[in-house]
Every structure is written in C-alpha cells, then in structure tokens.
Coordinates of C-alpha atoms in Angstrom, one line a residue:
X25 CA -19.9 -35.0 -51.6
X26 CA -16.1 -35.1 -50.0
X27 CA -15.0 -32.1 -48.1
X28 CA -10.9 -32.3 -48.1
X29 CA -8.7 -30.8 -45.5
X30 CA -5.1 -29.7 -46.9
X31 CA -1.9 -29.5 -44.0
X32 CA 1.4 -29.4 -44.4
X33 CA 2.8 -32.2 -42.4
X34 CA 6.6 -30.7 -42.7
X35 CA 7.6 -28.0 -41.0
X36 CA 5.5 -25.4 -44.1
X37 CA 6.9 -24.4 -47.6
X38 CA 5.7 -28.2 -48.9
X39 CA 4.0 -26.4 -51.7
X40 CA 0.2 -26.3 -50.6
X41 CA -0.3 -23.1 -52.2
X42 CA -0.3 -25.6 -56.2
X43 CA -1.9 -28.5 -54.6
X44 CA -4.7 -25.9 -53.3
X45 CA -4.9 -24.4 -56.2
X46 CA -5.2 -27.3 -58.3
X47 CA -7.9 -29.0 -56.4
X48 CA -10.1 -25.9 -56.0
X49 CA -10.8 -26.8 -59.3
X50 CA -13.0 -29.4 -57.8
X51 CA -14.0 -27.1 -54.9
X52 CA -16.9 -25.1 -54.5
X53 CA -15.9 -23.2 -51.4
X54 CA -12.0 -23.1 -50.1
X55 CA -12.0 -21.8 -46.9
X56 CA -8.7 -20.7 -44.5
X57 CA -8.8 -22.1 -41.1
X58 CA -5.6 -20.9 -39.4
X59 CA -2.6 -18.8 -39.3
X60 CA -2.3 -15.2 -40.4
X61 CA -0.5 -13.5 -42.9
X62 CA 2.9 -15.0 -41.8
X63 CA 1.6 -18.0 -44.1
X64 CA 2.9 -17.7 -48.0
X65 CA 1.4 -19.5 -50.8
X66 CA 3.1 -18.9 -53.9
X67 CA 0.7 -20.4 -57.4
X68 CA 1.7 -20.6 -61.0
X69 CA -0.6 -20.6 -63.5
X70 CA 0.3 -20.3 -66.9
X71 CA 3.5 -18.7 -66.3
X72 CA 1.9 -16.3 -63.6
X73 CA 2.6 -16.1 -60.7
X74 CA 0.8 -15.3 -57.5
X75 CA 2.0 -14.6 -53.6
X76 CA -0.8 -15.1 -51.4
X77 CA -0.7 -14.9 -47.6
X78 CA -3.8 -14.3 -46.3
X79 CA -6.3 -15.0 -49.0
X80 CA -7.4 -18.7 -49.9
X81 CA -5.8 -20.4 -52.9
X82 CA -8.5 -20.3 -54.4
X83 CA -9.3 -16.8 -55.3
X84 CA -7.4 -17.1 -58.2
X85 CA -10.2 -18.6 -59.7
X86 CA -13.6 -17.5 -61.0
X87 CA -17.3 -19.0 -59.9
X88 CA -15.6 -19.9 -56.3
X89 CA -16.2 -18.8 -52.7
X90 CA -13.1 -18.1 -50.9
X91 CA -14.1 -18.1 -46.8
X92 CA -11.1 -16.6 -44.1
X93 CA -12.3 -18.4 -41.1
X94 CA -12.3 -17.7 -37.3
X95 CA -9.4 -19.7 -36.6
X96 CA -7.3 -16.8 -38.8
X97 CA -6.2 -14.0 -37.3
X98 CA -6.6 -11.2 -39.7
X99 CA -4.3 -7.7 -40.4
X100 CA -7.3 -5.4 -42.1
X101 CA -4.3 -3.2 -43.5
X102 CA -2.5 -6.8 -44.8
X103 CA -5.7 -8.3 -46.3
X104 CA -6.0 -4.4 -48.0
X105 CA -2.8 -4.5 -49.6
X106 CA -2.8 -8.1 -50.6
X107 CA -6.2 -7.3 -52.3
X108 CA -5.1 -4.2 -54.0
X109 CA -1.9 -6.2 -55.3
X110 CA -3.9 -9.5 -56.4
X111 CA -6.7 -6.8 -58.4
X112 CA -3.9 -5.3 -60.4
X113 CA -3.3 -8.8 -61.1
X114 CA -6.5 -9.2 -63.0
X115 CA -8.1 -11.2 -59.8
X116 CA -11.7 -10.5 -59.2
X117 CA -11.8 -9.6 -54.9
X118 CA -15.7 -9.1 -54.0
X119 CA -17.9 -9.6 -51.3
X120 CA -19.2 -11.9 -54.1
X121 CA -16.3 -14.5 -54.0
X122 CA -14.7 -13.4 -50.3
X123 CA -16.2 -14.2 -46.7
X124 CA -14.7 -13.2 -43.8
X125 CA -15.7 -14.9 -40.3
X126 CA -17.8 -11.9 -37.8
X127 CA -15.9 -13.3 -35.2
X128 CA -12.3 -13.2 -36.5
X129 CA -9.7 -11.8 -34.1
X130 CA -7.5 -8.7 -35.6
X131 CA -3.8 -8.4 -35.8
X132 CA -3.4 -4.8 -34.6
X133 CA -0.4 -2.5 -35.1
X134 CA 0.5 -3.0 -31.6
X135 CA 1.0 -6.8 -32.0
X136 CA 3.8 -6.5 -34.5
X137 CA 5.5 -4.0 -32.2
X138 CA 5.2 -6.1 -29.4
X139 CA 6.3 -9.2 -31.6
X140 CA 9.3 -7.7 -33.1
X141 CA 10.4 -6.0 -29.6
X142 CA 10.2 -9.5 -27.8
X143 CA 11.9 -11.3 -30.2
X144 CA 15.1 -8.4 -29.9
X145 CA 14.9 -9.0 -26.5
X146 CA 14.9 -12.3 -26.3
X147 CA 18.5 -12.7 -28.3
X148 CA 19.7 -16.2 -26.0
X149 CA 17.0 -18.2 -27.7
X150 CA 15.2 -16.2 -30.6
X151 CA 11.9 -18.0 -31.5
X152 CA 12.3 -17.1 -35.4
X153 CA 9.3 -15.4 -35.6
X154 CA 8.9 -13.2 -38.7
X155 CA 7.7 -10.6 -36.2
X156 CA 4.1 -9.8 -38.0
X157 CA 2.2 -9.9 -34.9
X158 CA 0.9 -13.1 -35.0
X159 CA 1.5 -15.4 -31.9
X160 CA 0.7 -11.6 -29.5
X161 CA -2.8 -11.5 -31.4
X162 CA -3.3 -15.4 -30.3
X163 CA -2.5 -14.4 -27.1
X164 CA -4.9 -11.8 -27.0
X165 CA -7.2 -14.1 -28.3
X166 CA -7.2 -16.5 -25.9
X167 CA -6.7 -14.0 -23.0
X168 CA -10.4 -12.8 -24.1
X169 CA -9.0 -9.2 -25.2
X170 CA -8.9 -9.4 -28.7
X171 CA -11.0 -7.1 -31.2
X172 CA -12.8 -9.2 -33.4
X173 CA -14.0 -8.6 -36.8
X174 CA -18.0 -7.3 -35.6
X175 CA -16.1 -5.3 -33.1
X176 CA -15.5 -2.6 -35.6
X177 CA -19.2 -2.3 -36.9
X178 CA -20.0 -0.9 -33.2
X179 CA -18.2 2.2 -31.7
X180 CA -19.2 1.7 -28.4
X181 CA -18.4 -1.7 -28.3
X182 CA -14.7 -1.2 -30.2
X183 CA -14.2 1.5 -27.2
X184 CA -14.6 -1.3 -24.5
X185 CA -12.6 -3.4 -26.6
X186 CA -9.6 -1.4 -26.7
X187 CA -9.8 -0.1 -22.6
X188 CA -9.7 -3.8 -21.9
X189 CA -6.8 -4.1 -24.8
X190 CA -4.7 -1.1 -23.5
X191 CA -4.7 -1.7 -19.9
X192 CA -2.6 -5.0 -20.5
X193 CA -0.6 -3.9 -23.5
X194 CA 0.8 -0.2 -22.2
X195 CA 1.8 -2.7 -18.9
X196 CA 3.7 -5.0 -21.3
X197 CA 5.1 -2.0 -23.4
X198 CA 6.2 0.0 -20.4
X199 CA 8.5 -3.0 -19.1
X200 CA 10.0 -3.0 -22.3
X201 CA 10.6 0.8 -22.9
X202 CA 8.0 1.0 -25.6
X203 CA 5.5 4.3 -25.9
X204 CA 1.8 3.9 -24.5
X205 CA -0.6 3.3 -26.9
X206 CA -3.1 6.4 -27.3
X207 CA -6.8 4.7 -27.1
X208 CA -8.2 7.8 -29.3
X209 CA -5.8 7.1 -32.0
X210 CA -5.9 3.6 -32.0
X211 CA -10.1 4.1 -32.8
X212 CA -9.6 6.3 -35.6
X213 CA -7.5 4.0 -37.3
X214 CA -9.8 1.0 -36.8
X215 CA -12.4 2.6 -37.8
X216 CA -10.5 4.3 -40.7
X217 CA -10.2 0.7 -41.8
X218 CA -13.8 -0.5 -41.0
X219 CA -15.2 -0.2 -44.2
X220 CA -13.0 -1.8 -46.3
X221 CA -13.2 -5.1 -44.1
X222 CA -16.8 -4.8 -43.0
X223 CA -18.2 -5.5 -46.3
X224 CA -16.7 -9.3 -46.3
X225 CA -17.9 -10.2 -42.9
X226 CA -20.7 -12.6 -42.6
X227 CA -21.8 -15.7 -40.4
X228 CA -19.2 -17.9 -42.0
X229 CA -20.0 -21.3 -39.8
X230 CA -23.6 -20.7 -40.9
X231 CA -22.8 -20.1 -44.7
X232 CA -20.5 -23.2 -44.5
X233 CA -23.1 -25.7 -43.1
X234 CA -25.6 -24.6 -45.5
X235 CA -23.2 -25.2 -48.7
X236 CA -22.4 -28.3 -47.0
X237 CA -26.0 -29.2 -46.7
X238 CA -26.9 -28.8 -50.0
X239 CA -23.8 -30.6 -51.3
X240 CA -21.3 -28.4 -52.2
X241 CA -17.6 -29.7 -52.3
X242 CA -15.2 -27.1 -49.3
X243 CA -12.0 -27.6 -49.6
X244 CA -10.0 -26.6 -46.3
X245 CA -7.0 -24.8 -46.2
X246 CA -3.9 -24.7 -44.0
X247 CA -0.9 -23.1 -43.0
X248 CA 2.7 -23.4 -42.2
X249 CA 3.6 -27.0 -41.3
X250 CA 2.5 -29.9 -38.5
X251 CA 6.1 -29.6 -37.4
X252 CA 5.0 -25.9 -36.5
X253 CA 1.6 -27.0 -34.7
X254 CA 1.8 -25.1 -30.6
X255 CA 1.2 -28.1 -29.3
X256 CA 2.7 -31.3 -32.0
X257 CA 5.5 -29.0 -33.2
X258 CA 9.0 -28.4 -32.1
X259 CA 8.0 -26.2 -29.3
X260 CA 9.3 -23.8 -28.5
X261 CA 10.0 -23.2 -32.2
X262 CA 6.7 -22.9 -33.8
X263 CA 3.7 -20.9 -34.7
X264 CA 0.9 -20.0 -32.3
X265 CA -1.9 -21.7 -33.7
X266 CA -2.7 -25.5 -34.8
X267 CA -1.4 -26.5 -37.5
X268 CA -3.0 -29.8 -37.7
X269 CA -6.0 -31.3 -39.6
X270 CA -8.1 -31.2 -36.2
X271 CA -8.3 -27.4 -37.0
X272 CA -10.2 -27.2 -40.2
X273 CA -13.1 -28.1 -37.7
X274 CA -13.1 -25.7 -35.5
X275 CA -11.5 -23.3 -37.5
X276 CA -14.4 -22.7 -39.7
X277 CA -17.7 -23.7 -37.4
X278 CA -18.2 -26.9 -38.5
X279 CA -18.3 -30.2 -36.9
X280 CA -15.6 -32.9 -37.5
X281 CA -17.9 -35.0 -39.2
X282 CA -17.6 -32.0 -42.8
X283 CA -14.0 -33.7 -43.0
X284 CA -14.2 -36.9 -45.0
X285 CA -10.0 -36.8 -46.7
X286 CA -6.8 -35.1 -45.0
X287 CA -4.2 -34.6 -47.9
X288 CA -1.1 -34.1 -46.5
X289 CA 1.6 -31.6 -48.7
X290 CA 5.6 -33.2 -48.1
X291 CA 7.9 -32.3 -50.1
X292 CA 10.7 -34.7 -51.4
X293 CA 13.4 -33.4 -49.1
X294 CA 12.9 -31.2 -45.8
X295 CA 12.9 -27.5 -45.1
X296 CA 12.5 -25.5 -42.3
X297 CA 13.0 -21.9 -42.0
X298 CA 13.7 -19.8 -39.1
X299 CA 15.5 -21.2 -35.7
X300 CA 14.8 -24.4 -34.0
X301 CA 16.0 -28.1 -34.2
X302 CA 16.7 -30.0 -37.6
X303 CA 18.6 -33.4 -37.3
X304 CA 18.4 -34.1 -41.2
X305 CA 20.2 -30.2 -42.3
X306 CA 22.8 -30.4 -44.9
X307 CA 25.7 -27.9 -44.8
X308 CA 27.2 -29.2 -48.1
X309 CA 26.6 -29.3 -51.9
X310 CA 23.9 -31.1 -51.3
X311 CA 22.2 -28.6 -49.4
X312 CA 23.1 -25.9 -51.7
X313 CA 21.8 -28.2 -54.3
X314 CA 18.8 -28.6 -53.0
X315 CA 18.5 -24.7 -51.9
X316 CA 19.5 -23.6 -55.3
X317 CA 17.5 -25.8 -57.9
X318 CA 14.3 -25.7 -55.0
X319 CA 14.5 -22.0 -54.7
X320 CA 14.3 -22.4 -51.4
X321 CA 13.5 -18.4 -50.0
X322 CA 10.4 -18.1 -47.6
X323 CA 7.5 -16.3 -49.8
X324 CA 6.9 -14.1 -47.0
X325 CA 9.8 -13.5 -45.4
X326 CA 12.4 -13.6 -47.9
X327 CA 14.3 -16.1 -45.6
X328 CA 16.7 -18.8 -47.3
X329 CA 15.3 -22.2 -46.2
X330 CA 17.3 -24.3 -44.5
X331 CA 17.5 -27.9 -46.4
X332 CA 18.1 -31.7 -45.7
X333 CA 17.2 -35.0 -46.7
X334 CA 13.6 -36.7 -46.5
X335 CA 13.0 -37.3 -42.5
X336 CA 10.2 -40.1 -43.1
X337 CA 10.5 -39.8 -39.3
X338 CA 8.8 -36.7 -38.9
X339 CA 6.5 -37.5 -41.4
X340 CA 4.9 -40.8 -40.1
X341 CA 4.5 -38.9 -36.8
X342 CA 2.8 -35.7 -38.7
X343 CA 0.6 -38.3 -40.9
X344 CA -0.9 -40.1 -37.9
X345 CA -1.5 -36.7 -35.7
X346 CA -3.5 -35.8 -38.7
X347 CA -4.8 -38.6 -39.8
X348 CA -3.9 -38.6 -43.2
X349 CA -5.5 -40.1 -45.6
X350 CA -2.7 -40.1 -48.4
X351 CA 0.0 -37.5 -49.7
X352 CA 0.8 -34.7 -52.2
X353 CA 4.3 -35.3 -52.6
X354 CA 5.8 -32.2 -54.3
X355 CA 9.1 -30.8 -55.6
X356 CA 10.3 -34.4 -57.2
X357 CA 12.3 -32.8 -59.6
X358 CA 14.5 -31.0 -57.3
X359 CA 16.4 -34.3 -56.9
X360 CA 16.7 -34.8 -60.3
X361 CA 20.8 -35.2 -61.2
X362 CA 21.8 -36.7 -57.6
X363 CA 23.7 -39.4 -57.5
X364 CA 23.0 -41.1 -54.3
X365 CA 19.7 -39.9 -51.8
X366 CA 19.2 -40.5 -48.5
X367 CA 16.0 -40.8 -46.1
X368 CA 15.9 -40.7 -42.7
X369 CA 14.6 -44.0 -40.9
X370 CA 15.1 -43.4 -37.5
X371 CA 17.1 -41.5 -34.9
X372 CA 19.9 -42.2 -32.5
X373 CA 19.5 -40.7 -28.7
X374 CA 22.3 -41.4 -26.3
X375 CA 22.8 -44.6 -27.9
X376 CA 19.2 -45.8 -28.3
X377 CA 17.1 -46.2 -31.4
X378 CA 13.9 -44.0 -31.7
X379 CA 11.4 -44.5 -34.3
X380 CA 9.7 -40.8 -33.0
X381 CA 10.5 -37.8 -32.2
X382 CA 10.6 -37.2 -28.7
X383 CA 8.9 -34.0 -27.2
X384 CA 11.6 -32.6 -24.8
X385 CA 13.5 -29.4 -26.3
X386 CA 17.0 -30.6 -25.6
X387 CA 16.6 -33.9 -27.2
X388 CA 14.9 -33.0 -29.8
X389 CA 18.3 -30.8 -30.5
X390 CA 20.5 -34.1 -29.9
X391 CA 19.2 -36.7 -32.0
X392 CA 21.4 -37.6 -35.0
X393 CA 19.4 -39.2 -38.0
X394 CA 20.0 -42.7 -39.2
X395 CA 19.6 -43.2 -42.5
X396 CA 18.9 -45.5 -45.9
X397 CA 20.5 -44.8 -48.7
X398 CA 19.2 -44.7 -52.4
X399 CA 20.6 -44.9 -55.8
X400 CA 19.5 -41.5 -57.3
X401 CA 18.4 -40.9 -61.1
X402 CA 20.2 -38.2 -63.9
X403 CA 16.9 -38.2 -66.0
X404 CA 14.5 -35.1 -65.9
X405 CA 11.5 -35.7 -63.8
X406 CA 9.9 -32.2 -64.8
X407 CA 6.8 -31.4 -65.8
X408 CA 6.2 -35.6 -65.6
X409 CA 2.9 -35.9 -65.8
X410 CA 2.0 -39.9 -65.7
X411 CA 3.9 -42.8 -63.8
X412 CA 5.3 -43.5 -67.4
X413 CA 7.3 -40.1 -67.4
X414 CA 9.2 -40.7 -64.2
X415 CA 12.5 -42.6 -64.3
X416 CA 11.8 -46.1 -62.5
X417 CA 14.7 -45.0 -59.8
X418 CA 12.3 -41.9 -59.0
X419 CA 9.5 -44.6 -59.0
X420 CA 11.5 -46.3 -56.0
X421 CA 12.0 -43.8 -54.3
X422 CA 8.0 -42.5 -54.3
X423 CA 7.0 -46.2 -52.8
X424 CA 9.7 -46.6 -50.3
X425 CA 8.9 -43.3 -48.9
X426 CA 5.3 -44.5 -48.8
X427 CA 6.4 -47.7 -46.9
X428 CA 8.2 -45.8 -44.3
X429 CA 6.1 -42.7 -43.7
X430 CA 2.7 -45.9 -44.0
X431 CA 0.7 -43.5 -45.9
X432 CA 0.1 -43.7 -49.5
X433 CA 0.5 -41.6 -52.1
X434 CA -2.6 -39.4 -53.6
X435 CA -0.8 -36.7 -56.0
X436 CA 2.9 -35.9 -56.9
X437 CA 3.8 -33.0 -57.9
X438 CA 7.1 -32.2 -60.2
X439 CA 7.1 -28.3 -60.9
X440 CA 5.4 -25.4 -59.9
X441 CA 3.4 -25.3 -63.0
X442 CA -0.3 -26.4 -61.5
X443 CA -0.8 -29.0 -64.7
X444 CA 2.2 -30.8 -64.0
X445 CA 0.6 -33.4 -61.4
X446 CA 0.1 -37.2 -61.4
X447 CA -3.1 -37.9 -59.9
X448 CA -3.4 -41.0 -58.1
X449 CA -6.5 -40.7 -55.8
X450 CA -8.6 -37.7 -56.4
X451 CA -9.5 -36.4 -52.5
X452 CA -12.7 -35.1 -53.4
X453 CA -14.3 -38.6 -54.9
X454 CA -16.7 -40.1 -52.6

C-alpha cells in the first residue's frame, strides 16, 4: 500500500492542515514528523472549525492512529491544553488513537524564555521567531542536553538530565540578565506533568514498521514550509528543523523506502509571515486583496501574512528538493474577481537572469522578480468541485503553473470546506 508524505513547499500557511485532513480519510496512521507547536493547522469540517498545532490532522477523525514522532519537539503543557480544547470539541484524545515517540525531545519553560529574550536582543536583525521555544529546544537537542519524553518516567535519570541542562542554560541566562533556573523546581514541574504525557509514549518507529508491514496506509505530516527548511530555506529566516520531505524518514523511524508519494501543499499566490526576504510582496490593492479575501492571519501567531504573486521560482526549487511527486494547489478562489495575475518566472540579479534562488543572504534580499502576466477570471471558483466548475481562464492558469514549477497537479483545492477538492491523482493509489 502507498505511504504519502505531505510538505509545504512555500514558505507554510499553503493549507496542509485540509489536504491532511482530507486524505486521512484514506490513511490508517497520520503521523507528525517535525516542528513543534509553532506549526498551525486550521480544518473545516462541516462548518467546524478546528486549530491544531501540535496534534496530527488526523485526530479529528474516528478509527485512526495519530503518531507525534521524534523529529517533534513537544511542550507537555501545549499538547495539554490543545487536548483539553480539541475534547470540548467533541474529539476523542486517547492513548487509543494518540502515540507519542519515547524518545521525543521536550520544549521546556526555559526555552521560550530563552527564545523570546534573544530575539529582544537581537533588534538589528530579528529572526521572526514566534518565540515558543522551539529552535532553543533543537539546540538542545542536538547539543545532547535535551530531556526526552522516557526521561520523565525515571527520577534519577530526569535529575542528570536537568544538571547537564542547567549548567549550560543558567551560563546563557546570566549573560543575558535572566534569573537562574532552580533544578528542584524545574523537577517538580516535569514530573507534575509526567502523567498526563506518559500515557501516550510508546516505541513509535517500532509501531510504525509493523503497521507498515502488514499494510496499513501512514500518511506523513509536515510543518511550516520548504522555504523555512534550516538548511534549503532563506537562512537565516527560518525554522530550526527540516522542513523537507527527507524528514518524514527520519522523523518517524522508518527507512526512506516507507515513502512511495511526496504531495506538495502551494497555494495560488505566496505568503510568508514573520521577517526575511520576499521578492514577489505586494504593498497595494492587490495585496490587500489577496490578504483580505485569503484571510491571511497566522493560526498560531495571530500574525497578518505578508502576500504576493505565485513565485513558480521558489516552487520548482522546493518541488525538486523534495522530490515531489505532484501538487495540492489550494486557495484558487482567492483570485477569483482579478483582472490581470501575475507569476513569477525568474529573477533579475545585478543584471543577470536567475532561474534559482541563490543561497547567500544579501542576494537573496536583492533579487527583483520577473514576471508573466495572465488574463484573470470574474467568475466564482468556490466550492468547484470538477474541472467543469472552474472558469477555463482559472483552467490556464492551473496548467501554466504546472509547466513552470514541472510538477503536475494531484488535487486543487478552492475553499476551506474539506469536500470542496478536485481530485486528480489520488497519492495513496499504488
């Protein structure tokens, strides 16, 4: 059976939270393979809506196993929260239909104080982080410091897990005026919080290659964007994990061989929240347009997106890191009623043509867009739900950006109502 991989190959926001949702359908397991709970997934079904960060898209629905993977890291007080709120939702949350990898690394109150105080100090050239902790729990990941999911099942363990935490965080806190952390108080609360994680932890690589063995369908979730990968991205503007489909593997435990489709999420236009470069950003009435009718506000964060035309660019780039198999191309309608569109074919740099984008920081920021323009379409486009529904200058603009980006298209999305999708190419058929 086909095991798909979902990424955002924009810079996040392309609507993967619907596109999740509406292929779990067809999933047996949807497991999260990166990010933490800076990620937001906002679903629609009938009317309802959900705001997901942390949990998989798929635990909005019944008779599915929804699996946080090690490549997460995890707030225990976040995931509480976000459980209590989805319960009083009428969403089933059990050990049952939640997994959460042993050896997941936790987001700590420390990190977000550390994040947030960085960031303040750092007011030349602010990263945009929403200052939740996450990119300080990498770090501490990778610096072989972190306390991990098991970690809190053992006291003695947890206590040699926070000496070696402390002794480089009170360092960092004292040279930027913050209080030492108290060891003793740190404890209590982790183990304050133990039991209402512990019961979700399990093997998770283990569980995965057995439901993968005997058949089952995983679907593989991702967060924020390709054009926020650490490495891929526009560095130094981007998250601290990756981003890309390469993840899913690792993420989760399982070998690269589980991933037979990569469905990429773009929208119709480009977003991007938070600082960084942006060469196709509108500062006129279309931009407002597209701001106001995409309701364009970071799920999370509350942040107003900043909005542009289609950089097909960006996204041939982010299709062949990935290795995209074909596209979900959402939020269609939102260009309903413009006259004229433009895409983004190429750039300009100190009077050369680029077909990329290059890597350095400072060019990256120079590069003007050059672009093709379209004739646009005043029909309605929501709620379309077959090629026949779409006005034929909508059509046009669907298959040239599949020309330019060379990747074709597998879904298309034109509301945030999960039924309102054209299905092309179903990911999970063998």
């Amino acid at each position: 059976m086909a095991n798909v991989v979902v990424v955002g190959a924009q810079w996040g926001d392309e609507g993967k939270g619907k596109i999740v949702d509406w292929l779990s359908e067809r999933a047996d397991v949807i497991a999260r393979f990166q990010g933490g709970h800076n990620a937001g997934h906002t679903l629609v079904i009938d009317g309802k809506v959900y705001k997901l960060s942390l949990l998989p898209s798929g635990i909005v629905r019944g008779g599915k196993l929804s699996v946080i993977g090690n490549g997460v890291v995890l707030d225990p007080w976040a995931l509480g929260e976000e459980i209590e709120k989805l319960s009083a939702q009428g969403v089933d949350i059990s050990p049952d239909n939640l997994m959460i990898a042993e050896n997941t690394s936790l987001i700590l109150p420390i990190h977000g104080e550390l994040d947030r105080a960085r960031e303040q100090v750092n007011s030349i050239a602010k990263i945009g982080t929403t200052g939740r902790g996450i990119g300080p729990a990498y770090e501490d990941k990778v610096g072989r410091r972190a306390i991990r999911v098991a970690d809190l099942a053992d006291e003695p363990t947890l206590e040699l897990r926070i000496s070696r935490l402390l002794t480089h965080h009170n360092a960092l806190r004292a040279g930027l005026g913050l209080e030492e952390i108290d060891a003793e108080a740190l404890k209590a609360k982790l183990l304050a919080i133990a039991p209402s994680v512990l019961p979700y932890a399990a093997p998770v690589w283990k569980v995965l290659n057995e439901k993968r063995k005997a058949g089952k369908r995983i679907l593989f979730e991702g967060a924020q964007g390709s054009l926020l990968d650490v490495d891929f991205g526009t560095y130094p503007f981007v998250t601290s994990s990756t981003t890309t489909a390469g993840m899913a593997a690792s993420g989760t435990g399982m070998g690269p061989g589980a991933v037979d489709f990569v469905l990429g999420i773009v929208k119709a236009y480009t977003t991007r929240v938070g600082e960084g470069p942006f060469a196709c950003e509108l500062d006129d009435a279309v931009g407002e347009h597209l701001a106001k009718v995409g309701h364009e506000k970071g799920t999370v964060t509350g942040r107003s997106r900043r909005c542009g035309w289609f950089d097909a660019v960006l996204v041939r780039q982010t299709c062949a890191i990935n290795g995209v198999n074909g596209i979900a191309f959402t939020k269609l309608d939102v260009l309903d009623g413009l006259e004229e569109l433009k895409i983004c074919v190429g750039y300009e740099l100190d009077g050369e043509r680029l077909d990329y984008l290059p890597t350095a920081a400072d060019q990256q920021a120079r590069v003007t867009p050059v672009y093709e323009t379209m004739k646009g379409w005043s029909e309605s486009t929501v709620g379309a739900r077959s090629w026949n529904d779409l006005p034929a200058e909508a059509i046009k603009y669907v298959r040239r950006v599949e020309e330019l980006i060379d990747c074709p298209v597998a879904m298309l999305s034109t509301s945030p109502e999960r039924e309102d999708t054209i299905l092309v190419t179903d990911p999970f058929s063998d």
